[in-house]
GROMACS .gro file of C-alpha atoms in nm:
model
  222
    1UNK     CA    1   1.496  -2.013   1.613
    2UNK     CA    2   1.169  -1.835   1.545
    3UNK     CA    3   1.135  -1.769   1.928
    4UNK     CA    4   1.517  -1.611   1.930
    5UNK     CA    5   1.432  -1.397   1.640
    6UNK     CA    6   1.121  -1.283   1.867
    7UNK     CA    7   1.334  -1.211   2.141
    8UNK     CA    8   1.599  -0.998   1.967
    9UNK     CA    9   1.332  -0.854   1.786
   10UNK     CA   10   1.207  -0.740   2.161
   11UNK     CA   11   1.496  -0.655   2.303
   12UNK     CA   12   1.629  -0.409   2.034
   13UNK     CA   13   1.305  -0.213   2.040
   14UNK     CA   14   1.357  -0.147   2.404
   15UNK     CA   15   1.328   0.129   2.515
   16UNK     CA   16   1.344   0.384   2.282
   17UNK     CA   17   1.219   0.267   1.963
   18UNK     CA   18   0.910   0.027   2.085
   19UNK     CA   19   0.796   0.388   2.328
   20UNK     CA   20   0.829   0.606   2.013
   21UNK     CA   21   0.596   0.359   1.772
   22UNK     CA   22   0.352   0.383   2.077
   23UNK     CA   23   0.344   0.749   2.096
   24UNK     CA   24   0.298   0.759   1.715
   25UNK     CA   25  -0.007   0.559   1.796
   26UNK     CA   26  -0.107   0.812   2.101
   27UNK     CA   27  -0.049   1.102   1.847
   28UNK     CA   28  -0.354   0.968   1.632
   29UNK     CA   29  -0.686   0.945   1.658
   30UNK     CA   30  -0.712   0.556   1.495
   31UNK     CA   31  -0.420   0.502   1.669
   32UNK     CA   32  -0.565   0.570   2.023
   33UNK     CA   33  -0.843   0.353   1.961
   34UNK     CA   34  -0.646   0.067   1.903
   35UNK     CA   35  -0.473   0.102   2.198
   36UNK     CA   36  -0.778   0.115   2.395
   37UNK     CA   37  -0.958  -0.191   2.200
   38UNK     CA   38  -0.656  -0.384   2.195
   39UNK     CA   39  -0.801  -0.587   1.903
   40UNK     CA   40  -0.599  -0.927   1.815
   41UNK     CA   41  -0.555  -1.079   1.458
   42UNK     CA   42  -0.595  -1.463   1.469
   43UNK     CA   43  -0.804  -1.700   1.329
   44UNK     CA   44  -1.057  -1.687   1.612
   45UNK     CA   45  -1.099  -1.329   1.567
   46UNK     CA   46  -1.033  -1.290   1.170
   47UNK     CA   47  -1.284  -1.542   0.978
   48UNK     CA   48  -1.095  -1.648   0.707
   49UNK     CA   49  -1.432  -1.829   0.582
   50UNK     CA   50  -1.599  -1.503   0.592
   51UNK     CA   51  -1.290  -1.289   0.349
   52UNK     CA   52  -1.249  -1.570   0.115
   53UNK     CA   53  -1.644  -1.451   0.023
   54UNK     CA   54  -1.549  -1.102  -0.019
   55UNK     CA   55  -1.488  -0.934  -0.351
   56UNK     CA   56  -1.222  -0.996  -0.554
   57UNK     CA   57  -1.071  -0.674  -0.538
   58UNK     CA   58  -1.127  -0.643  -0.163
   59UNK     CA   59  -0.876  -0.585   0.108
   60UNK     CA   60  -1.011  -0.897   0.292
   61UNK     CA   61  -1.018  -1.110   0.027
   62UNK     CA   62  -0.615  -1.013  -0.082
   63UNK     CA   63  -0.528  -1.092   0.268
   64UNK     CA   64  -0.698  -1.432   0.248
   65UNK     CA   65  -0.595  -1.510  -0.078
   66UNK     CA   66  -0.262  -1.431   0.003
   67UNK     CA   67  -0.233  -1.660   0.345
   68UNK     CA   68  -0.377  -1.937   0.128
   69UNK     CA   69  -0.094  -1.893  -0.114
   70UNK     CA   70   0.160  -1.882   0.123
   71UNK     CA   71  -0.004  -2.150   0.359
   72UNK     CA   72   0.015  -1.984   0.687
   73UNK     CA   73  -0.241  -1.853   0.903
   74UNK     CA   74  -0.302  -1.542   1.135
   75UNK     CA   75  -0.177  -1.760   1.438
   76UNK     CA   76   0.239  -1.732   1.310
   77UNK     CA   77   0.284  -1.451   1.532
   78UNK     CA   78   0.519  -1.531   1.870
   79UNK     CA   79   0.360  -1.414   2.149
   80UNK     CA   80   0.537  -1.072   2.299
   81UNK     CA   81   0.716  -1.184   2.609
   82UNK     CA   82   1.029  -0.986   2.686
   83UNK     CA   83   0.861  -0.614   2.713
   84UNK     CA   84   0.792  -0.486   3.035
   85UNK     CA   85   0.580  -0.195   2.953
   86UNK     CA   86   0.180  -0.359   2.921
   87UNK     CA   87   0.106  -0.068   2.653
   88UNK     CA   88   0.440  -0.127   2.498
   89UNK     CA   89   0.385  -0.485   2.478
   90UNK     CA   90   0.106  -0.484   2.327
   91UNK     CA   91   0.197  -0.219   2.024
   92UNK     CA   92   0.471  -0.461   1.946
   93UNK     CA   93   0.204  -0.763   1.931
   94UNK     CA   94  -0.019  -0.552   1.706
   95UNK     CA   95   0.272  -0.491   1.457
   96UNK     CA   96   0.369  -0.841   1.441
   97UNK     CA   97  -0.019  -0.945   1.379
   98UNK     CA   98  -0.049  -0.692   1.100
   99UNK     CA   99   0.246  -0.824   0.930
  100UNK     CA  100   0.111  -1.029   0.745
  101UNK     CA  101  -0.163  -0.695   0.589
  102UNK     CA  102   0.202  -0.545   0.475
  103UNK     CA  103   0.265  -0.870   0.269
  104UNK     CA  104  -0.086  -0.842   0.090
  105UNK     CA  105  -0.065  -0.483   0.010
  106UNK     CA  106   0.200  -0.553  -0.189
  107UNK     CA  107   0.166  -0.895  -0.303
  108UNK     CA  108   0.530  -0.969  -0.165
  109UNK     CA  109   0.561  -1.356  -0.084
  110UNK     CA  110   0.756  -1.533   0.220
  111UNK     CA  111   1.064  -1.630   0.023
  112UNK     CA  112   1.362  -1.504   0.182
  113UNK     CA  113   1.387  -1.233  -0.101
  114UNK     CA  114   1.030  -1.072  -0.055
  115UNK     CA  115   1.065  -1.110   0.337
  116UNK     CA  116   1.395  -0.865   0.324
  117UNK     CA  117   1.208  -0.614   0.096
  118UNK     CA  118   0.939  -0.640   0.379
  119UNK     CA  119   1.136  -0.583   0.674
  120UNK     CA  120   1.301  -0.254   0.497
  121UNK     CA  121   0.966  -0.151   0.431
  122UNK     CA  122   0.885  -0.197   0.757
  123UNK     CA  123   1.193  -0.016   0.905
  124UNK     CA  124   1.137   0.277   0.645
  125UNK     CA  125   0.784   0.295   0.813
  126UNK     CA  126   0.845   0.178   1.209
  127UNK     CA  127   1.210   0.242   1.280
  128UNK     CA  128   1.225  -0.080   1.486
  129UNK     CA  129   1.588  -0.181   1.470
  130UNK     CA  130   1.494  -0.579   1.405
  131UNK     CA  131   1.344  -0.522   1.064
  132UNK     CA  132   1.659  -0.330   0.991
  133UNK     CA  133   1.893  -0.575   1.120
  134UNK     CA  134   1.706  -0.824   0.887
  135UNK     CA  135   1.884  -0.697   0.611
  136UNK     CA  136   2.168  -0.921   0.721
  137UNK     CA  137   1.995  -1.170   0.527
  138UNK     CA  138   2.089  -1.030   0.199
  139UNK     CA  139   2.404  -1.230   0.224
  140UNK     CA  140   2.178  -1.522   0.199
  141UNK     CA  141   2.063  -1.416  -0.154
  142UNK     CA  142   2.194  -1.517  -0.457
  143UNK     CA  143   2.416  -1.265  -0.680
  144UNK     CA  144   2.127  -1.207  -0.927
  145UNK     CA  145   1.862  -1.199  -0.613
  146UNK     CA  146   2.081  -0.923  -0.426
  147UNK     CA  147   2.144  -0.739  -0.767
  148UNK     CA  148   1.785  -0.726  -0.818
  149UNK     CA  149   1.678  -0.605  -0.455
  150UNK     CA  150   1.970  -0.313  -0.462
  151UNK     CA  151   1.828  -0.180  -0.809
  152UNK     CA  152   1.451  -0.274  -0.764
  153UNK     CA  153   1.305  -0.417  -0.393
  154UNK     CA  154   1.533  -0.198  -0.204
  155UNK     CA  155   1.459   0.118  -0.326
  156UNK     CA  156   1.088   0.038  -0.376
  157UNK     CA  157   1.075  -0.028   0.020
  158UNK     CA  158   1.242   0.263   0.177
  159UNK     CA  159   1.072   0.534  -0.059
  160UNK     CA  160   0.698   0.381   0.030
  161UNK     CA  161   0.811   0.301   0.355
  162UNK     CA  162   0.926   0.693   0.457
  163UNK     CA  163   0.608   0.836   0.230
  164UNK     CA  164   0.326   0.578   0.320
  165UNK     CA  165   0.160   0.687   0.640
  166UNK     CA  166   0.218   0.524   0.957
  167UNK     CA  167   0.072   0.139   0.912
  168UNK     CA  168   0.088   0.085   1.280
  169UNK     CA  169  -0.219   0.329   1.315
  170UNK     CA  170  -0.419   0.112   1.083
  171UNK     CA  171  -0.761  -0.054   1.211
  172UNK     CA  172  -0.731  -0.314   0.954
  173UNK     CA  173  -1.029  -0.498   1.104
  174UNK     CA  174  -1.224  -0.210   0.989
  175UNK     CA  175  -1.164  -0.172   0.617
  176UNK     CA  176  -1.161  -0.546   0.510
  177UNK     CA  177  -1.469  -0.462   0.290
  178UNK     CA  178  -1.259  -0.183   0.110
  179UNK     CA  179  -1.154  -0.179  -0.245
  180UNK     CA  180  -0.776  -0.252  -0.164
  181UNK     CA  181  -0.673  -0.085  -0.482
  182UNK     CA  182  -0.786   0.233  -0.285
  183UNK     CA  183  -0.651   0.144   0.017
  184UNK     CA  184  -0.362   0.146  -0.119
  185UNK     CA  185  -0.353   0.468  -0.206
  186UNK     CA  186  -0.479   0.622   0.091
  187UNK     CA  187  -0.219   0.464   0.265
  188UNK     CA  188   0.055   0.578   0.032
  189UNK     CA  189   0.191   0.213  -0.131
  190UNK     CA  190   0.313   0.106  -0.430
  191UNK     CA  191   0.290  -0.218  -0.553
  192UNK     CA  192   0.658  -0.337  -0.636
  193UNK     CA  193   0.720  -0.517  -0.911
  194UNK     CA  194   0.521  -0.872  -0.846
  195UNK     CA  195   0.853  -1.079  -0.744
  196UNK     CA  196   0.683  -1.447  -0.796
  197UNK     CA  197   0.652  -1.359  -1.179
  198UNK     CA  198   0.995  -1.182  -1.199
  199UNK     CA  199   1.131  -1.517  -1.024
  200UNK     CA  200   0.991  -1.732  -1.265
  201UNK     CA  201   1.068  -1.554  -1.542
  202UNK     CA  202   1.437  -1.559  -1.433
  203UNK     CA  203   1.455  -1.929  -1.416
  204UNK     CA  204   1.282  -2.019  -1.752
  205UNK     CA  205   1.554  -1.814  -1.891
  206UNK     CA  206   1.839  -1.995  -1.715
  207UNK     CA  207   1.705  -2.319  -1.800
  208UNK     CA  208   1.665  -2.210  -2.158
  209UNK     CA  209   2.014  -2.092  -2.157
  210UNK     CA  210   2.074  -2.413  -1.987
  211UNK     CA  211   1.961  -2.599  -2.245
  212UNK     CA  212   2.088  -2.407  -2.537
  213UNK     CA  213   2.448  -2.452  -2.402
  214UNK     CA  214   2.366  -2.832  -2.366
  215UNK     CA  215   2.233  -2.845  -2.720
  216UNK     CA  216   2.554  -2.674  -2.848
  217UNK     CA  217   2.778  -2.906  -2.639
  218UNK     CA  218   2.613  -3.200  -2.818
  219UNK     CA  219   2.654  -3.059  -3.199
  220UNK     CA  220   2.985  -2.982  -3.141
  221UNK     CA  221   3.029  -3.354  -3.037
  222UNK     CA  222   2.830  -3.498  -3.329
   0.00000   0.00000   0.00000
């Protein structure tokens, strides 16, 4: 499944959309030398050891704190098969690998809710068709989890995805040692409401409802 998601994901960026994220990159000085170093983000080339020791409020440190949470690792990313262009190719592999930056910038978790407010960040930002079509998933979502992203989520990602700057051009390899708080801000992003604690605070209040109604249930019988 995760290789078919790849593919579309591929195949919908061709040939206009995956060209114009690469001459976004051309169009900027960071941009260009990424391009030319072709830098990877995996675990052999991002020590995970090495952030974890990092300051708290570090950029390196959120993004290891926040793969540890979520238990995955820099190595999720499918390999880009399906586009022709070399250049091309490789701007779509360097958006996948920095994925995973997008999701500690904003503290967003994998559940299926924070990975839709994601992806329409990410189409706000990159215009790739995939993270659009993602929204798809919202009929997935519960009533209250779809009420929530139209009023909150959704609206958070397309404003700081049109007003942030362009991600893509981020050397993220250079500014682990940053004060992400900063980053942040250079970049343009908000931090959304923090969706684990909104989550959490929804279902201690349906189970107390829960219980209240069984309570009731149970005088009225006595």
């Amino acid at each position: 499944m995760t290789d078919m998601i790849a593919a579309l994901g591929e195949s919908t960026a061709q040939p206009y959309f995956i060209s114009r994220l690469r001459q976004t990159m051309l169009s900027h000085p960071t941009g260009r030398r990424i391009l030319r170093d072709r830098p990877r983000i995996t675990s052999s080339t991002m020590s995970l050891s090495y952030l974890r020791t990092l300051p708290p409020d570090s950029l390196g440190r959120a993004y290891a704190a926040w793969l540890d949470a979520e238990g995955v690792t820099p190595d999720t990313r499918s390999q880009v098969r399906y586009v022709d262009v070399e250049e091309e190719a490789y701007v779509m592999q360097r958006y996948r690998e920095c994925h995973d930056f997008y999701h500690a910038l904003t503290g967003l978790p994998v559940v299926v809710e924070g990975e839709i407010a994601i992806k329409a960040f990410e189409f706000a930002n990159t215009s790739l068709p995939m993270t659009g079509l993602s929204m798809f998933a919202l009929a997935r979502l519960k009533k209250d989890e779809r009420s929530r992203f139209w009023s909150t989520y959704g609206p958070w990602a397309m404003w700081n995805g049109l007003n942030a700057k362009d991600l893509i051009n981020v050397y993220w390899e250079e500014i682990l040692e940053r004060d992400v708080g900063e980053v942040r801000k250079e970049l343009g992003v908000e931090i959304p409401a923090d969706l684990r604690e909104t989550r959490r605070l929804v279902k201690a209040r349906k189970k107390a409802e829960r219980e209240a109604r069984e309570k009731e249930k149970h005088r009225g019988h006595g």
